[in-house]
Coordinates of C-alpha atoms in Angstrom, one line a residue:
Chain A
M1 CA -8.6 11.2 26.9
K2 CA -10.1 14.6 26.1
G3 CA -7.4 16.2 28.2
E4 CA -4.7 14.3 26.6
K5 CA -5.8 15.5 23.1
E6 CA -5.6 19.0 24.3
I7 CA -2.1 18.4 25.7
I8 CA -0.9 16.9 22.5
K9 CA -2.3 19.8 20.6
G10 CA -0.6 22.1 23.0
L11 CA 2.7 20.3 22.7
K12 CA 2.6 20.6 18.9
Q13 CA 1.9 24.3 19.3
L14 CA 5.0 24.6 21.4
K15 CA 7.0 23.8 18.2
T16 CA 6.2 27.2 16.8
A17 CA 6.3 28.9 20.2
I18 CA 9.8 27.7 21.2
K19 CA 11.9 28.9 18.4
P20 CA 15.4 30.3 18.4
K21 CA 15.8 33.8 17.1
S22 CA 16.8 33.9 13.5
I23 CA 19.6 36.4 14.2
W24 CA 21.2 33.9 16.5
F25 CA 20.8 31.2 14.0
K26 CA 22.4 33.3 11.2
E27 CA 25.3 34.3 13.4
S28 CA 25.9 30.7 14.5
E29 CA 25.6 29.4 11.0
N30 CA 28.3 31.9 9.8
K31 CA 30.6 30.8 12.5
L32 CA 30.1 27.2 11.7
L33 CA 30.7 27.7 8.0
A34 CA 33.9 29.6 8.8
Y35 CA 34.9 26.6 10.9
F36 CA 33.9 24.3 8.0
K37 CA 36.4 26.1 5.7
E38 CA 39.2 25.5 8.1
K39 CA 38.6 21.8 8.2
S40 CA 40.2 19.9 5.4
F41 CA 37.8 17.2 4.4
S42 CA 39.6 14.2 3.1
L43 CA 38.2 12.3 0.1
K44 CA 39.5 9.0 1.6
N45 CA 36.1 7.8 2.5
H46 CA 34.5 9.2 -0.7
F47 CA 34.3 5.9 -2.4
F48 CA 33.0 4.1 0.6
V49 CA 30.2 6.6 1.0
L50 CA 29.6 6.7 -2.7
K51 CA 29.9 2.9 -3.2
P52 CA 26.5 2.0 -1.9
L53 CA 24.9 4.7 -4.0
F54 CA 26.9 3.7 -7.0
V55 CA 26.0 0.1 -6.6
I56 CA 22.3 0.9 -6.1
S57 CA 22.3 3.1 -9.2
M58 CA 24.0 0.4 -11.3
I59 CA 21.5 -2.2 -10.2
L60 CA 18.7 0.2 -11.0
A61 CA 20.2 1.0 -14.4
V62 CA 20.7 -2.7 -15.3
F63 CA 17.3 -3.5 -14.1
L64 CA 15.7 -0.7 -16.0
F65 CA 17.7 -1.6 -19.2
S66 CA 17.1 -5.3 -19.0
G67 CA 13.7 -4.8 -17.7
S68 CA 12.6 -2.7 -20.6
F69 CA 14.2 -5.2 -23.0
I70 CA 12.4 -8.1 -21.3
L71 CA 9.1 -6.2 -21.3
K72 CA 9.4 -5.6 -25.1
A73 CA 10.0 -9.2 -25.7
A74 CA 7.2 -10.2 -23.3
E75 CA 4.7 -8.0 -25.2
K76 CA 4.6 -10.5 -28.1
S77 CA 4.3 -13.6 -25.9
L78 CA 1.3 -15.8 -25.9
P79 CA -0.4 -17.8 -23.1
G80 CA 1.8 -20.8 -22.1
E81 CA 5.0 -19.1 -23.1
S82 CA 7.7 -18.4 -20.6
L83 CA 7.5 -14.5 -20.8
Y84 CA 3.7 -14.4 -20.7
P85 CA 3.7 -14.0 -16.8
V86 CA 6.0 -10.9 -17.3
K87 CA 3.5 -9.5 -19.7
K88 CA 0.6 -10.0 -17.3
F89 CA 2.6 -8.7 -14.4
S90 CA 3.4 -5.5 -16.3
E91 CA -0.3 -5.0 -17.1
K92 CA -1.1 -5.4 -13.5
I93 CA 1.4 -2.8 -12.5
V94 CA 0.1 -0.3 -15.1
L95 CA -3.4 -0.9 -13.9
K96 CA -2.5 -0.5 -10.3
F97 CA -0.9 2.9 -10.8
A98 CA -3.4 4.1 -13.4
P99 CA -5.9 6.8 -12.3
A100 CA -9.4 5.4 -11.7
K101 CA -10.8 7.1 -14.8
K102 CA -8.3 5.4 -17.1
R103 CA -8.7 1.9 -15.6
P104 CA -11.8 0.8 -17.6
I105 CA -10.1 1.9 -20.8
L106 CA -6.9 -0.1 -19.9
R107 CA -9.1 -3.1 -19.0
A108 CA -10.8 -2.9 -22.4
E109 CA -7.4 -2.8 -24.1
I110 CA -6.3 -5.8 -22.1
V111 CA -9.5 -7.7 -23.2
Q112 CA -8.7 -6.9 -26.8
K113 CA -5.1 -8.2 -26.3
R114 CA -6.5 -11.4 -24.8
L115 CA -8.8 -11.8 -27.9
K116 CA -5.9 -11.3 -30.2
E117 CA -3.8 -13.8 -28.4
F118 CA -6.7 -16.2 -28.6
Q119 CA -7.0 -15.7 -32.4
Q120 CA -3.2 -16.0 -32.9
L121 CA -3.1 -19.3 -31.0
A122 CA -6.1 -20.6 -33.0
S123 CA -4.4 -19.7 -36.3
K124 CA -1.2 -21.3 -35.1
G125 CA -2.9 -24.6 -34.8
G126 CA -4.6 -24.2 -31.5
V127 CA -7.5 -26.3 -32.7
I128 CA -6.4 -29.4 -34.5
D129 CA -8.9 -32.1 -35.4
S130 CA -11.4 -30.8 -32.9
K131 CA -8.8 -31.0 -30.1
I132 CA -8.0 -27.9 -28.3
S133 CA -4.4 -27.3 -27.2
P134 CA -3.8 -26.6 -23.5
Q135 CA -2.4 -23.2 -24.6
L136 CA -5.7 -22.2 -26.2
T137 CA -7.6 -23.4 -23.2
K138 CA -5.4 -21.1 -21.1
S139 CA -6.0 -18.3 -23.5
I140 CA -9.8 -18.7 -23.2
Y141 CA -9.5 -18.6 -19.5
E142 CA -7.4 -15.4 -19.7
F143 CA -10.0 -13.8 -22.0
Q144 CA -12.8 -14.8 -19.6
E145 CA -11.0 -13.4 -16.6
E146 CA -10.2 -10.1 -18.2
F147 CA -13.7 -9.7 -19.7
T148 CA -15.2 -10.3 -16.2
S149 CA -12.8 -7.7 -14.8
L150 CA -13.9 -5.2 -17.5
K151 CA -17.5 -5.8 -16.7
K152 CA -16.9 -5.3 -13.0
E153 CA -15.0 -2.1 -13.8
I154 CA -17.8 -0.8 -16.0
G155 CA -20.4 -2.1 -13.5
L156 CA -18.8 0.0 -10.8
Q157 CA -19.2 3.1 -12.8
T158 CA -22.8 2.5 -13.7
E159 CA -23.8 0.7 -10.5
K160 CA -25.3 -2.0 -12.6
S161 CA -24.6 -5.7 -12.2
L162 CA -23.6 -7.3 -15.5
I163 CA -24.5 -10.9 -15.7
S164 CA -21.7 -13.2 -16.6
P165 CA -22.3 -16.3 -18.6
D166 CA -19.5 -18.9 -18.7
L167 CA -17.6 -19.3 -21.8
P168 CA -17.9 -22.6 -23.5
I169 CA -14.5 -24.0 -22.5
Q170 CA -15.3 -27.6 -23.0
D171 CA -16.7 -27.7 -26.4
N172 CA -14.2 -27.2 -29.2
K173 CA -16.6 -26.3 -31.9
K174 CA -18.1 -23.5 -29.9
I175 CA -14.7 -22.1 -29.2
V176 CA -13.8 -22.1 -32.9
A177 CA -17.0 -20.3 -33.6
L178 CA -16.3 -17.7 -31.1
I179 CA -12.8 -17.0 -32.5
Q180 CA -14.2 -16.7 -36.0
N181 CA -16.9 -14.2 -34.9
Q182 CA -15.8 -10.9 -36.3
D183 CA -18.5 -9.0 -34.4
L184 CA -16.8 -9.8 -31.1
E185 CA -13.7 -8.0 -32.0
K186 CA -15.7 -5.1 -33.4
L187 CA -17.7 -4.8 -30.2
L188 CA -14.7 -4.9 -27.9
K189 CA -13.2 -2.1 -30.0
E190 CA -16.4 -0.1 -29.7
T191 CA -16.5 -0.7 -25.9
K192 CA -13.0 0.7 -25.6
E193 CA -13.9 3.8 -27.7
A194 CA -17.0 4.4 -25.6
L195 CA -14.9 4.3 -22.4
K196 CA -12.4 6.7 -23.9
E197 CA -15.3 9.1 -24.6
N198 CA -16.5 8.5 -21.1
Q199 CA -19.8 7.1 -22.4
V200 CA -20.2 4.5 -19.7
E201 CA -23.8 3.7 -20.6
L202 CA -22.8 3.0 -24.2
A203 CA -19.9 0.9 -23.0
T204 CA -22.3 -1.1 -20.8
E205 CA -24.5 -1.7 -23.8
K206 CA -21.6 -2.9 -25.9
T207 CA -20.5 -5.3 -23.1
L208 CA -24.0 -6.7 -22.9
E209 CA -23.9 -7.2 -26.7
V210 CA -20.6 -9.1 -26.3
E211 CA -22.2 -11.4 -23.8
K212 CA -25.1 -11.8 -26.2
I213 CA -22.8 -13.0 -28.9
I214 CA -21.2 -15.4 -26.6
S215 CA -24.5 -16.9 -25.5
Q216 CA -25.8 -16.9 -29.1
T217 CA -22.7 -18.7 -30.3
E218 CA -23.2 -21.2 -27.6
E219 CA -26.9 -21.7 -28.7
K220 CA -26.0 -21.9 -32.4
E221 CA -23.4 -24.5 -31.7
E222 CA -25.7 -26.5 -29.5
N223 CA -28.3 -26.4 -32.2
K224 CA -25.7 -27.5 -34.7
V225 CA -24.6 -30.3 -32.6
Q226 CA -28.2 -31.5 -32.1
E227 CA -28.8 -31.3 -35.8
E228 CA -25.7 -33.3 -36.5
Q229 CA -26.7 -35.9 -33.9
I230 CA -30.2 -36.2 -35.5
K231 CA -28.5 -36.5 -38.9
E232 CA -26.2 -39.2 -37.7
T233 CA -29.1 -41.1 -36.1
K234 CA -31.0 -41.0 -39.4
E235 CA -28.0 -42.2 -41.3
E236 CA -27.6 -45.2 -39.0
I237 CA -31.2 -46.3 -39.5
P238 CA -31.7 -47.6 -43.1
S239 CA -34.4 -45.8 -45.2
N240 CA -36.4 -49.0 -45.8
S241 CA -40.0 -48.1 -45.1
Q242 CA -40.8 -51.5 -43.8
F243 CA -38.9 -50.9 -40.7
L244 CA -40.4 -47.5 -40.2
K245 CA -44.0 -48.8 -40.3
I246 CA -45.5 -49.6 -37.0
E247 CA -47.2 -52.9 -37.3
P248 CA -50.0 -53.3 -34.9
K249 CA -49.5 -55.9 -32.4
E250 CA -51.9 -58.9 -32.3
K251 CA -54.4 -58.6 -29.7
P252 CA -54.4 -61.5 -27.2
S253 CA -57.5 -63.4 -27.9
D254 CA -57.9 -64.9 -24.5
F255 CA -57.7 -61.7 -22.6
K256 CA -60.8 -60.9 -20.8
I257 CA -61.6 -58.5 -18.1
D258 CA -63.2 -60.0 -15.1
P259 CA -65.5 -57.3 -13.9
I260 CA -65.8 -58.7 -10.3
Q261 CA -62.1 -59.0 -9.9
E262 CA -61.6 -55.6 -11.2
T263 CA -64.1 -54.1 -8.8
N264 CA -62.6 -56.0 -5.9
S265 CA -59.2 -54.7 -6.6
F266 CA -60.5 -51.2 -6.9
K267 CA -62.2 -51.6 -3.5
T268 CA -59.0 -52.9 -1.9
D269 CA -57.2 -49.9 -3.4
L270 CA -59.8 -47.6 -1.8
I271 CA -59.4 -49.2 1.6
R272 CA -55.7 -48.9 1.3
E273 CA -56.1 -45.2 0.6
Chain B
M1 CA 14.0 15.1 4.6
L2 CA 14.5 11.5 3.3
R3 CA 17.4 9.4 4.4
I4 CA 18.8 9.2 0.9
Q5 CA 18.8 13.0 0.7
E6 CA 20.7 13.1 3.9
K7 CA 23.2 10.6 2.6
I8 CA 23.8 12.7 -0.5
L9 CA 24.2 15.9 1.6
L10 CA 26.8 14.1 3.8
H11 CA 28.6 12.9 0.8
Q12 CA 28.8 16.5 -0.5
I13 CA 29.9 17.8 2.9
R14 CA 32.8 15.3 2.8
R15 CA 33.8 16.8 -0.5
G16 CA 33.9 20.2 1.1
N17 CA 30.5 21.5 -0.1
Q18 CA 29.5 24.3 2.2
S19 CA 26.0 24.8 0.9
A20 CA 25.3 21.1 1.6
F21 CA 26.3 21.7 5.2
A22 CA 24.2 24.9 5.4
R23 CA 21.2 22.9 4.2
L24 CA 21.7 20.2 6.8
C25 CA 22.1 22.9 9.5
S26 CA 18.9 24.6 8.6
E27 CA 17.0 21.3 8.6
Y28 CA 18.0 20.3 12.1
W29 CA 18.9 23.6 13.9
E30 CA 15.5 24.4 15.3
K31 CA 14.7 20.8 16.2
I32 CA 17.9 20.3 18.1
Y33 CA 17.5 23.6 19.9
Q34 CA 13.9 22.6 21.0
F35 CA 15.1 19.2 22.1
I36 CA 17.9 20.6 24.2
Y37 CA 15.9 23.5 25.5
F38 CA 13.3 21.1 27.1
K39 CA 16.2 19.1 28.6
V40 CA 18.1 22.0 30.2
S41 CA 15.3 24.5 30.6
H42 CA 17.6 27.3 29.9
Q43 CA 17.7 29.4 26.7
E44 CA 21.3 30.4 26.7
K45 CA 22.6 27.0 27.6
A46 CA 20.4 25.5 25.0
K47 CA 21.9 27.8 22.3
D48 CA 25.4 26.9 23.4
L49 CA 24.7 23.2 23.4
T50 CA 23.0 23.4 20.0
S51 CA 26.0 25.0 18.4
E52 CA 28.3 22.5 20.1
V53 CA 26.3 19.6 18.5
F54 CA 27.0 20.9 15.0
Y55 CA 30.7 21.5 15.7
K56 CA 31.0 18.0 17.0
I57 CA 29.4 16.6 13.8
L58 CA 31.7 18.7 11.6
D59 CA 34.7 17.3 13.5
Y60 CA 33.5 13.8 13.2
L61 CA 32.9 14.1 9.4
A62 CA 36.3 15.8 8.9
N63 CA 38.0 13.0 10.7
G64 CA 36.4 10.5 8.3
G65 CA 33.7 9.2 10.5
E66 CA 30.8 7.4 8.8
I67 CA 27.2 8.3 9.6
K68 CA 24.7 5.7 8.6
N69 CA 21.6 7.4 10.0
F70 CA 22.1 11.1 10.4
R71 CA 18.9 11.8 12.3
S72 CA 19.7 9.3 14.9
F73 CA 23.3 10.4 15.1
I74 CA 22.5 14.1 15.6
Y75 CA 20.0 13.4 18.4
Q76 CA 22.4 11.0 20.1
T77 CA 25.2 13.6 19.9
A78 CA 22.8 16.1 21.5
R79 CA 21.9 13.6 24.3
N80 CA 25.5 12.9 25.0
L81 CA 26.3 16.6 25.4
I82 CA 23.3 17.0 27.7
V83 CA 24.6 14.0 29.8
D84 CA 27.9 15.8 30.1
F85 CA 26.1 19.0 31.1
Y86 CA 24.1 17.1 33.7
R87 CA 27.2 15.5 35.1
E88 CA 28.6 18.9 35.6
K89 CA 25.4 20.1 37.3
E90 CA 24.9 16.9 39.2
K91 CA 21.2 16.5 38.4
T92 CA 19.4 13.3 39.4
E93 CA 16.4 11.5 37.9
I94 CA 13.5 10.1 39.8
P95 CA 13.7 6.3 39.6
L96 CA 11.2 4.6 37.4
D97 CA 9.7 2.5 40.3
E98 CA 8.5 5.6 42.1
L99 CA 7.1 6.9 38.9
E100 CA 4.9 3.7 38.5
E101 CA 3.1 4.7 41.7
E102 CA 2.7 8.2 40.5
I103 CA 1.1 7.0 37.3
D104 CA -1.3 4.8 39.2
K105 CA -2.5 7.8 41.2
T106 CA -3.6 9.5 38.0
K107 CA -6.3 6.9 37.6
D108 CA -8.0 8.4 40.6
L109 CA -8.1 11.8 38.9
N110 CA -10.9 11.1 36.5
K111 CA -12.3 14.5 36.6
E112 CA -12.8 16.1 33.2
V113 CA -10.8 19.2 34.0
D114 CA -11.6 21.8 31.5
L115 CA -8.1 22.3 30.4
K116 CA -8.0 25.6 28.6
L117 CA -4.3 25.3 28.5
N118 CA -2.0 28.0 27.5
L119 CA 1.3 27.1 26.1
Y120 CA 3.1 28.5 29.2
Q121 CA 1.3 26.0 31.4
I122 CA 2.3 23.1 29.2
E123 CA 5.9 24.3 29.0
E124 CA 6.2 24.7 32.7
A125 CA 4.5 21.4 33.4
L126 CA 6.8 19.7 30.8
K127 CA 9.9 20.9 32.6
K128 CA 8.7 19.3 35.8
I129 CA 8.0 15.8 34.7
P130 CA 10.9 13.3 34.7
E131 CA 13.4 13.8 32.0
R132 CA 12.9 10.4 30.4
Y133 CA 9.3 11.2 29.7
R134 CA 10.0 14.7 28.8
E135 CA 12.6 13.8 26.3
V136 CA 10.3 11.3 24.5
L137 CA 7.3 13.7 24.5
V138 CA 9.5 16.5 23.0
L139 CA 10.9 14.1 20.3
R140 CA 7.4 12.9 19.5
F141 CA 5.3 16.0 19.5
I142 CA 7.7 18.8 19.1
N143 CA 10.3 17.3 16.9
D144 CA 7.8 15.1 15.1
L145 CA 9.8 12.0 15.1
S146 CA 8.2 8.6 14.6
L147 CA 8.2 5.9 17.4
K148 CA 10.8 4.0 15.4
E149 CA 13.2 7.0 15.2
I150 CA 12.8 7.7 18.9
A151 CA 13.5 4.1 19.6
E152 CA 16.8 4.3 17.7
I153 CA 17.8 7.5 19.5
I154 CA 17.1 6.4 23.0
K155 CA 18.0 2.7 22.4
E156 CA 14.7 1.3 23.4
S157 CA 12.1 -0.9 21.6
E158 CA 9.2 0.7 19.8
V159 CA 6.8 -0.9 22.3
N160 CA 8.6 0.7 25.2
V161 CA 8.7 4.1 23.5
R162 CA 4.9 3.9 23.0
Q163 CA 4.5 3.1 26.7
I164 CA 6.8 6.0 27.6
V165 CA 4.7 8.4 25.4
S166 CA 1.5 7.2 27.0
R167 CA 2.8 7.4 30.6
G168 CA 4.5 10.7 29.8
L169 CA 1.2 12.2 28.6
K170 CA -0.5 11.0 31.8
L171 CA 2.2 12.5 33.9
L172 CA 2.1 15.7 32.1
R173 CA -1.7 15.9 32.5
R174 CA -1.3 15.2 36.2
Q175 CA 1.3 17.9 36.5
I176 CA -0.8 20.4 34.6
T177 CA -3.8 19.6 36.9
T178 CA -1.6 19.9 40.0
D179 CA -0.2 23.3 38.8
L180 CA -3.7 24.6 38.0
N181 CA -5.0 23.5 41.4
S182 CA -2.1 25.0 43.2
N183 CA -2.5 28.3 41.3
K184 CA -6.2 28.4 42.3
L185 CA -5.2 27.9 45.9

């Protein structure tokens, strides 16, 4: 194989070695151009040549025009709406072609968007009588996904692994608490600003604070739930102290311990062991 | 040059644009010359045939001919002219079956010959290997065409082209070794 590599190298070098003289090329070119002038090129096939190019450019123009129109409309869409996939797709494309340095910032922006969608849906009636709409559930899932991606992106830069607790999807009250938490929005904004300033360590800290808020929200809500349960339990039981007093049971008067029997059973137990 | 660029140039040529034609000439002139040179092994003949290729293309376009793939078209035009040239000269090719045996023999030559090759040696050896292999090696390594493009020009599958390249390199290597050994003797 070594020999073949040399040969290939040699063949490629022949490209520069075997060249026609430029004088000959110029002379020949002039003759050809003179011949070209003599020829009358008909424009008969002009359209047929142009047509594919024309069609392609029209399709591109329509696509670009309608595409930009659709993209603008999609910008305002929320999870569960028909244009939402277009919005997500355009975000993916932007991320894909973004330089590596800009990607964490873009991810942070996307997380902020997800949070806003989340809040918009909640205010539109995403939580009604402790029932969460499927749309809001989807929005929570989207937020979680994007936040995880953001952490991964930051983690790549700092080579730290960022722990990811699950968002409380099941419990409605916890979700409401999360939406209402103003610190979350503030921290996400600060994360993005830190990434813009290339302060990755700071961005990591902010991300960890966001996680802390999520887990604290979860804890608070769990405590609340427990307190409510205790309260409900107390309300069910009447406050009559008679029922709360523990009356001692009557001792059985005939109960006697037979020492021999006791010892025997003990011995048997020992044998068994 | 991208295919879309070539299409645009062809469109301009049809409208009588000289500079578009000049642009296309400068793009392919050298490559076609090199391709033909290694086929006919004669400088003057290679020059004549190269010019002829471009005249033929001009005629074709002036008569309203359509060219979908210019690269493929120009090489095929060159090949056709060379076939005509060979017909006149009554040259013959070694049949492929015989070549198979030759290729097998190269397996015995496992010596790591220190090939401090000069270009002259490669050029001379290249002229001696069968045309089919020579043509593909020239298109691949001198004209820098992809396997797909070569396949379109010589009307073979990409797989076959790959095999021809591989066998061609082996044959060339064998020829170089033979030439070097015969020079030493």
